[in-house]
PDB file of C-alpha atoms in Angstrom:
ATOM      1  CA  LEU A   1     145.440 182.634 113.795  1.00  0.00           C
ATOM      2  CA  SER A   2     147.703 181.952 110.856  1.00  0.00           C
ATOM      3  CA  LEU A   3     150.791 179.790 110.732  1.00  0.00           C
ATOM      4  CA  PRO A   4     153.877 181.238 109.046  1.00  0.00           C
ATOM      5  CA  GLN A   5     155.015 180.041 105.647  1.00  0.00           C
ATOM      6  CA  HIS A   6     157.242 177.028 106.270  1.00  0.00           C
ATOM      7  CA  ARG A   7     158.784 174.184 104.311  1.00  0.00           C
ATOM      8  CA  LEU A   8     156.687 171.905 106.536  1.00  0.00           C
ATOM      9  CA  TRP A   9     153.680 172.428 104.289  1.00  0.00           C
ATOM     10  CA  ALA A  10     155.442 171.962 100.943  1.00  0.00           C
ATOM     11  CA  GLY A  11     153.597 169.407  98.824  1.00  0.00           C
ATOM     12  CA  CYS A  12     150.715 169.169 101.290  1.00  0.00           C
ATOM     13  CA  ARG A  13     147.106 169.110 100.115  1.00  0.00           C
ATOM     14  CA  PHE A  14     143.992 169.525 102.225  1.00  0.00           C
ATOM     15  CA  ALA A  15     140.479 168.216 101.779  1.00  0.00           C
ATOM     16  CA  SER A  16     137.305 168.798 103.741  1.00  0.00           C
ATOM     17  CA  LEU A  17     134.140 166.731 104.017  1.00  0.00           C
ATOM     18  CA  SER A  18     131.024 167.630 105.959  1.00  0.00           C
ATOM     19  CA  MET A  19     128.936 164.787 107.259  1.00  0.00           C
ATOM     20  CA  LEU A  20     125.231 164.780 106.492  1.00  0.00           C
ATOM     21  CA  ALA A  21     123.004 165.276 109.509  1.00  0.00           C
ATOM     22  CA  ARG A  22     120.562 162.503 110.239  1.00  0.00           C
ATOM     23  CA  ARG A  23     117.173 162.993 111.782  1.00  0.00           C
ATOM     24  CA  SER A  24     116.653 161.098 114.994  1.00  0.00           C
ATOM     25  CA  ARG A  25     114.015 158.373 114.985  1.00  0.00           C
ATOM     26  CA  ARG A  26     111.777 157.281 117.807  1.00  0.00           C
ATOM     27  CA  ARG A  27     112.624 153.803 118.969  1.00  0.00           C
ATOM     28  CA  GLY A  28     110.262 152.877 121.737  1.00  0.00           C
ATOM     29  CA  PRO A  29     111.093 153.447 125.416  1.00  0.00           C
ATOM     30  CA  ALA A  30     113.978 155.726 126.209  1.00  0.00           C
ATOM     31  CA  ALA A  31     117.240 153.888 126.799  1.00  0.00           C
ATOM     32  CA  VAL A  32     119.207 154.219 130.016  1.00  0.00           C
ATOM     33  CA  PRO A  33     121.633 157.128 129.523  1.00  0.00           C
ATOM     34  CA  ARG A  34     125.276 156.158 129.236  1.00  0.00           C
ATOM     35  CA  PRO A  35     127.844 157.723 131.529  1.00  0.00           C
ATOM     36  CA  PRO A  36     129.732 160.643 129.985  1.00  0.00           C
ATOM     37  CA  ARG A  37     132.947 159.829 128.202  1.00  0.00           C
ATOM     38  CA  VAL A  38     136.139 161.052 129.841  1.00  0.00           C
ATOM     39  CA  LEU A  39     139.359 161.702 127.954  1.00  0.00           C
ATOM     40  CA  GLN A  40     142.170 159.428 129.117  1.00  0.00           C
ATOM     41  CA  ARG A  41     145.707 160.779 129.151  1.00  0.00           C
ATOM     42  CA  SER A  42     148.975 158.918 129.632  1.00  0.00           C
ATOM     43  CA  ASP A  43     152.434 160.200 130.469  1.00  0.00           C
ATOM     44  CA  SER A  44     153.773 158.922 127.163  1.00  0.00           C
ATOM     45  CA  GLY A  45     150.928 160.348 125.088  1.00  0.00           C
ATOM     46  CA  VAL A  46     150.688 157.028 123.219  1.00  0.00           C
ATOM     47  CA  PRO A  47     147.636 154.793 123.866  1.00  0.00           C
ATOM     48  CA  GLU A  48     147.825 151.036 123.469  1.00  0.00           C
ATOM     49  CA  ILE A  49     146.290 151.102 119.981  1.00  0.00           C
ATOM     50  CA  ALA A  50     148.989 153.508 118.743  1.00  0.00           C
ATOM     51  CA  ALA A  51     151.995 151.909 120.438  1.00  0.00           C
ATOM     52  CA  CYS A  52     154.668 149.928 118.639  1.00  0.00           C
ATOM     53  CA  HIS A  53     157.237 147.689 120.296  1.00  0.00           C
ATOM     54  CA  PRO A  54     160.573 147.754 118.452  1.00  0.00           C
ATOM     55  CA  GLU A  55     162.189 145.681 121.187  1.00  0.00           C
ATOM     56  CA  GLN A  56     159.953 142.746 120.143  1.00  0.00           C
ATOM     57  CA  TYR A  57     160.617 143.122 116.421  1.00  0.00           C
ATOM     58  CA  ASP A  58     163.241 140.393 116.031  1.00  0.00           C
ATOM     59  CA  LYS A  59     161.191 137.864 117.971  1.00  0.00           C
ATOM     60  CA  LEU A  60     157.998 138.584 116.046  1.00  0.00           C
ATOM     61  CA  LEU A  61     159.788 138.538 112.692  1.00  0.00           C
ATOM     62  CA  SER A  62     161.447 135.193 113.440  1.00  0.00           C
ATOM     63  CA  SER A  63     158.074 133.729 114.389  1.00  0.00           C
ATOM     64  CA  LYS A  64     156.494 134.910 111.125  1.00  0.00           C
ATOM     65  CA  VAL A  65     159.392 133.555 109.045  1.00  0.00           C
ATOM     66  CA  ALA A  66     159.137 130.178 110.771  1.00  0.00           C
ATOM     67  CA  SER A  67     155.370 130.035 110.123  1.00  0.00           C
ATOM     68  CA  MET A  68     155.871 130.901 106.458  1.00  0.00           C
ATOM     69  CA  VAL A  69     158.581 128.241 106.018  1.00  0.00           C
ATOM     70  CA  GLN A  70     156.285 125.655 107.579  1.00  0.00           C
ATOM     71  CA  LEU A  71     153.408 126.572 105.262  1.00  0.00           C
ATOM     72  CA  VAL A  72     155.533 126.530 102.122  1.00  0.00           C
ATOM     73  CA  THR A  73     157.258 123.279 103.091  1.00  0.00           C
ATOM     74  CA  GLY A  74     153.874 121.653 103.641  1.00  0.00           C
ATOM     75  CA  ALA A  75     152.615 122.840 100.265  1.00  0.00           C
ATOM     76  CA  VAL A  76     155.749 121.590  98.474  1.00  0.00           C
ATOM     77  CA  ALA A  77     155.516 118.229 100.230  1.00  0.00           C
ATOM     78  CA  ALA A  78     151.866 117.836  99.219  1.00  0.00           C
ATOM     79  CA  GLY A  79     152.712 118.621  95.616  1.00  0.00           C
ATOM     80  CA  SER A  80     155.621 116.199  95.633  1.00  0.00           C
ATOM     81  CA  SER A  81     153.551 113.305  96.952  1.00  0.00           C
ATOM     82  CA  SER A  82     151.046 113.682  94.127  1.00  0.00           C
ATOM     83  CA  ALA A  83     153.691 114.020  91.394  1.00  0.00           C
ATOM     84  CA  SER A  84     154.532 111.076  89.092  1.00  0.00           C
ATOM     85  CA  GLU A  85     158.251 111.522  89.771  1.00  0.00           C
ATOM     86  CA  PRO A  86     159.908 112.056  93.156  1.00  0.00           C
ATOM     87  CA  GLN A  87     160.650 115.711  93.928  1.00  0.00           C
ATOM     88  CA  THR A  88     162.724 117.308  96.647  1.00  0.00           C
ATOM     89  CA  THR A  89     160.924 119.170  99.410  1.00  0.00           C
ATOM     90  CA  GLU A  90     164.003 121.043 100.553  1.00  0.00           C
ATOM     91  CA  LEU A  91     163.551 124.796 100.273  1.00  0.00           C
ATOM     92  CA  PRO A  92     166.276 127.177  99.119  1.00  0.00           C
ATOM     93  CA  ALA A  93     167.821 129.556 101.631  1.00  0.00           C
ATOM     94  CA  ILE A  94     165.318 132.122 102.909  1.00  0.00           C
ATOM     95  CA  GLU A  95     166.258 135.780 102.424  1.00  0.00           C
ATOM     96  CA  VAL A  96     164.535 138.172 104.820  1.00  0.00           C
ATOM     97  CA  PHE A  97     164.244 141.920 104.296  1.00  0.00           C
ATOM     98  CA  GLU A  98     163.573 143.819 107.501  1.00  0.00           C
ATOM     99  CA  SER A  99     161.301 146.861 107.632  1.00  0.00           C
ATOM    100  CA  ALA A 100     161.550 149.921 109.845  1.00  0.00           C
ATOM    101  CA  ARG A 101     160.837 149.269 113.509  1.00  0.00           C
ATOM    102  CA  THR A 102     159.098 152.633 113.945  1.00  0.00           C
ATOM    103  CA  ASN A 103     157.674 155.345 111.652  1.00  0.00           C
ATOM    104  CA  PHE A 104     156.472 152.752 109.140  1.00  0.00           C
ATOM    105  CA  ARG A 105     152.802 153.706 108.702  1.00  0.00           C
ATOM    106  CA  MET A 106     152.014 156.202 105.938  1.00  0.00           C
ATOM    107  CA  ARG A 107     148.499 157.096 107.044  1.00  0.00           C
ATOM    108  CA  ALA A 108     146.491 157.645 110.193  1.00  0.00           C
ATOM    109  CA  SER A 109     142.982 158.638 111.246  1.00  0.00           C
ATOM    110  CA  PHE A 110     142.273 160.482 114.489  1.00  0.00           C
ATOM    111  CA  GLN A 111     138.999 161.412 116.123  1.00  0.00           C
ATOM    112  CA  ILE A 112     138.943 164.921 117.572  1.00  0.00           C
ATOM    113  CA  TRP A 113     138.191 165.667 121.228  1.00  0.00           C
ATOM    114  CA  ARG A 114     137.238 169.246 122.074  1.00  0.00           C
ATOM    115  CA  GLU A 115     137.915 170.961 125.393  1.00  0.00           C
ATOM    116  CA  GLY A 116     136.739 174.549 125.126  1.00  0.00           C
ATOM    117  CA  ALA A 117     138.782 176.058 122.313  1.00  0.00           C
ATOM    118  CA  GLY A 118     141.366 173.277 122.548  1.00  0.00           C
ATOM    119  CA  LEU A 119     141.527 170.239 120.265  1.00  0.00           C
ATOM    120  CA  HIS A 120     143.106 166.845 120.879  1.00  0.00           C
ATOM    121  CA  TYR A 121     143.744 163.825 118.689  1.00  0.00           C
ATOM    122  CA  VAL A 122     142.173 160.698 120.162  1.00  0.00           C
ATOM    123  CA  MET A 123     142.038 156.993 119.348  1.00  0.00           C
ATOM    124  CA  PHE A 124     140.118 154.093 120.869  1.00  0.00           C
ATOM    125  CA  ASN A 125     141.650 150.823 121.986  1.00  0.00           C
ATOM    126  CA  ARG A 126     140.325 147.641 120.391  1.00  0.00           C
ATOM    127  CA  GLY A 127     137.140 146.425 122.003  1.00  0.00           C
ATOM    128  CA  ASP A 128     136.420 149.758 123.692  1.00  0.00           C
ATOM    129  CA  SER A 129     134.732 152.340 121.495  1.00  0.00           C
ATOM    130  CA  ARG A 130     133.583 154.453 124.456  1.00  0.00           C
ATOM    131  CA  THR A 131     136.873 155.516 126.030  1.00  0.00           C
ATOM    132  CA  PRO A 132     138.869 158.139 124.117  1.00  0.00           C
ATOM    133  CA  HIS A 133     142.647 158.150 124.598  1.00  0.00           C
ATOM    134  CA  GLU A 134     144.680 161.240 123.778  1.00  0.00           C
ATOM    135  CA  VAL A 135     147.388 160.790 121.124  1.00  0.00           C
ATOM    136  CA  ARG A 136     150.183 163.328 121.509  1.00  0.00           C
ATOM    137  CA  THR A 137     152.736 161.321 119.554  1.00  0.00           C
ATOM    138  CA  TYR A 138     152.292 158.542 117.012  1.00  0.00           C
ATOM    139  CA  PRO A 139     155.443 156.398 116.773  1.00  0.00           C
ATOM    140  CA  MET A 140     153.940 154.222 114.037  1.00  0.00           C
ATOM    141  CA  GLY A 141     153.493 157.217 111.743  1.00  0.00           C
ATOM    142  CA  SER A 142     155.943 158.174 109.019  1.00  0.00           C
ATOM    143  CA  PRO A 143     158.343 161.061 109.734  1.00  0.00           C
ATOM    144  CA  ARG A 144     156.255 163.338 107.514  1.00  0.00           C
ATOM    145  CA  LEU A 145     153.038 162.366 109.294  1.00  0.00           C
ATOM    146  CA  SER A 146     154.568 162.928 112.721  1.00  0.00           C
ATOM    147  CA  GLU A 147     155.959 166.262 111.569  1.00  0.00           C
ATOM    148  CA  LEU A 148     152.516 167.502 110.513  1.00  0.00           C
ATOM    149  CA  MET A 149     150.526 166.449 113.575  1.00  0.00           C
ATOM    150  CA  GLY A 150     151.488 169.278 115.941  1.00  0.00           C
ATOM    151  CA  PRO A 151     151.252 172.282 113.575  1.00  0.00           C
ATOM    152  CA  LEU A 152     148.039 170.910 112.063  1.00  0.00           C
ATOM    153  CA  ILE A 153     146.105 170.586 115.341  1.00  0.00           C
ATOM    154  CA  GLU A 154     147.368 174.000 116.438  1.00  0.00           C
ATOM    155  CA  GLY A 155     146.240 175.596 113.184  1.00  0.00           C
ATOM    156  CA  LEU A 156     142.786 174.002 113.408  1.00  0.00           C
ATOM    157  CA  ALA A 157     142.346 175.007 117.053  1.00  0.00           C
ATOM    158  CA  ALA A 158     143.363 178.602 116.366  1.00  0.00           C
ATOM    159  CA  SER A 159     140.381 179.207 114.048  1.00  0.00           C
ATOM    160  CA  GLU A 160     136.782 179.087 115.258  1.00  0.00           C
ATOM    161  CA  GLU A 161     135.639 178.318 111.696  1.00  0.00           C
ATOM    162  CA  LEU A 162     137.987 175.343 111.409  1.00  0.00           C
ATOM    163  CA  ARG A 163     137.365 173.829 114.835  1.00  0.00           C
ATOM    164  CA  ASP A 164     133.557 174.242 114.932  1.00  0.00           C
ATOM    165  CA  LYS A 165     132.023 170.740 115.022  1.00  0.00           C
ATOM    166  CA  LEU A 166     135.224 169.198 113.716  1.00  0.00           C
ATOM    167  CA  ASN A 167     134.803 165.422 113.712  1.00  0.00           C
ATOM    168  CA  ASP A 168     138.064 163.798 112.661  1.00  0.00           C
ATOM    169  CA  VAL A 169     141.377 164.308 110.883  1.00  0.00           C
ATOM    170  CA  ARG A 170     142.932 161.883 108.408  1.00  0.00           C
ATOM    171  CA  LEU A 171     146.497 162.119 107.152  1.00  0.00           C
ATOM    172  CA  LEU A 172     147.950 160.322 104.171  1.00  0.00           C
ATOM    173  CA  THR A 173     151.662 160.693 103.368  1.00  0.00           C
ATOM    174  CA  THR A 174     153.991 159.400 100.685  1.00  0.00           C
ATOM    175  CA  SER A 175     157.602 158.279 100.597  1.00  0.00           C
ATOM    176  CA  THR A 176     158.448 161.452  98.630  1.00  0.00           C
ATOM    177  CA  GLY A 177     157.206 163.758 101.409  1.00  0.00           C
ATOM    178  CA  ASP A 178     153.814 164.715  99.961  1.00  0.00           C
ATOM    179  CA  ALA A 179     150.749 164.678 102.205  1.00  0.00           C
ATOM    180  CA  LEU A 180     146.967 164.764 101.941  1.00  0.00           C
ATOM    181  CA  VAL A 181     144.994 165.982 104.967  1.00  0.00           C
ATOM    182  CA  THR A 182     141.236 165.373 105.133  1.00  0.00           C
ATOM    183  CA  VAL A 183     139.056 166.873 107.859  1.00  0.00           C
ATOM    184  CA  THR A 184     135.373 166.026 108.344  1.00  0.00           C
ATOM    185  CA  TYR A 185     132.680 168.007 110.105  1.00  0.00           C
ATOM    186  CA  ASN A 186     129.298 167.354 111.700  1.00  0.00           C
ATOM    187  CA  ARG A 187     127.875 170.427 109.970  1.00  0.00           C
ATOM    188  CA  PRO A 188     127.425 171.848 106.500  1.00  0.00           C
ATOM    189  CA  ILE A 189     130.308 173.814 105.074  1.00  0.00           C
ATOM    190  CA  GLY A 190     130.218 176.210 102.173  1.00  0.00           C
ATOM    191  CA  GLY A 191     130.155 179.842 101.202  1.00  0.00           C
ATOM    192  CA  GLY A 192     133.936 180.087 101.140  1.00  0.00           C
ATOM    193  CA  ALA A 193     134.394 180.677 104.880  1.00  0.00           C
ATOM    194  CA  TRP A 194     136.054 177.326 105.532  1.00  0.00           C
ATOM    195  CA  GLU A 195     138.289 177.576 102.486  1.00  0.00           C
ATOM    196  CA  ALA A 196     139.454 181.060 103.464  1.00  0.00           C
ATOM    197  CA  ALA A 197     140.157 180.002 107.050  1.00  0.00           C
ATOM    198  CA  ALA A 198     142.064 176.904 105.922  1.00  0.00           C
ATOM    199  CA  ARG A 199     144.249 178.895 103.552  1.00  0.00           C
ATOM    200  CA  GLU A 200     145.061 181.419 106.264  1.00  0.00           C
ATOM    201  CA  ALA A 201     145.718 178.822 108.958  1.00  0.00           C
ATOM    202  CA  VAL A 202     148.150 176.681 107.027  1.00  0.00           C
ATOM    203  CA  GLY A 203     149.629 179.392 104.795  1.00  0.00           C
ATOM    204  CA  LEU A 204     149.286 177.324 101.629  1.00  0.00           C
ATOM    205  CA  ALA A 205     149.619 178.801  98.160  1.00  0.00           C
ATOM    206  CA  ALA A 206     147.913 175.791  96.567  1.00  0.00           C
ATOM    207  CA  LEU A 207     144.982 173.909  98.030  1.00  0.00           C
ATOM    208  CA  VAL A 208     142.852 171.015  96.836  1.00  0.00           C
ATOM    209  CA  MET A 209     139.662 170.630  98.824  1.00  0.00           C
ATOM    210  CA  GLY A 210     136.257 169.012  98.450  1.00  0.00           C
ATOM    211  CA  GLY A 211     133.224 169.506 100.638  1.00  0.00           C
ATOM    212  CA  ARG A 212     129.652 168.284 100.964  1.00  0.00           C
ATOM    213  CA  GLY A 213     127.039 169.020 103.573  1.00  0.00           C
ATOM    214  CA  GLU A 214     123.332 169.402 104.194  1.00  0.00           C
ATOM    215  CA  ARG A 215     121.995 172.238 102.006  1.00  0.00           C
ATOM    216  CA  ALA A 216     125.570 172.944 100.899  1.00  0.00           C
ATOM    217  CA  GLU A 217     126.858 172.733  97.353  1.00  0.00           C
ATOM    218  CA  ASP A 218     129.628 170.383  96.399  1.00  0.00           C
ATOM    219  CA  GLY A 219     132.864 172.201  95.859  1.00  0.00           C
ATOM    220  CA  ARG A 220     136.482 171.796  94.920  1.00  0.00           C
ATOM    221  CA  VAL A 221     139.210 174.380  95.296  1.00  0.00           C
ATOM    222  CA  GLU A 222     142.670 174.160  93.767  1.00  0.00           C
TER     223      GLU A 222
END
């Protein structure tokens, strides 16, 4: 059930939110039932929405620089034409600072797909909110984020209390290696059961956590 103490979790904080249940409302004739959703898996474990293309970086960067130069040149030319004295429209040399081609995103949000006692991160491609795609690796994510993904999903799946009606997982990391993990549920949480299970699963000595649910008190644990 529990994960061993490890430097992996140093500086990591966890939060929990429970989503309020909503009563269903009658809306006239029953709608035609939708087909069941089926989890899509790829050999790479990276769906389209989570993929990055470092081989296209130079081309895309050059295109953006050219567009920016054109915009600025146009603005300078417009200002020069309205000035009382002639002004040059020649721009100084452009200095470009490249960013990382992968592992550049400091945060990520994943829906959770349940198969029995197993849990999977999923994302949805743009324009298709009905087809879940499994995310086994996230090349856009920062090194710290990528490092946490595997142990985190394993720790959540190992505890019935933590995986029960788990809705999504959100990770926020910093350049100094700190991390905030937020998990949301489609059920009330409270009474200390979730907090105890979370502490045991991740082996944290310090924990910051907030929770709210139907008929459940707000809480914060440090």
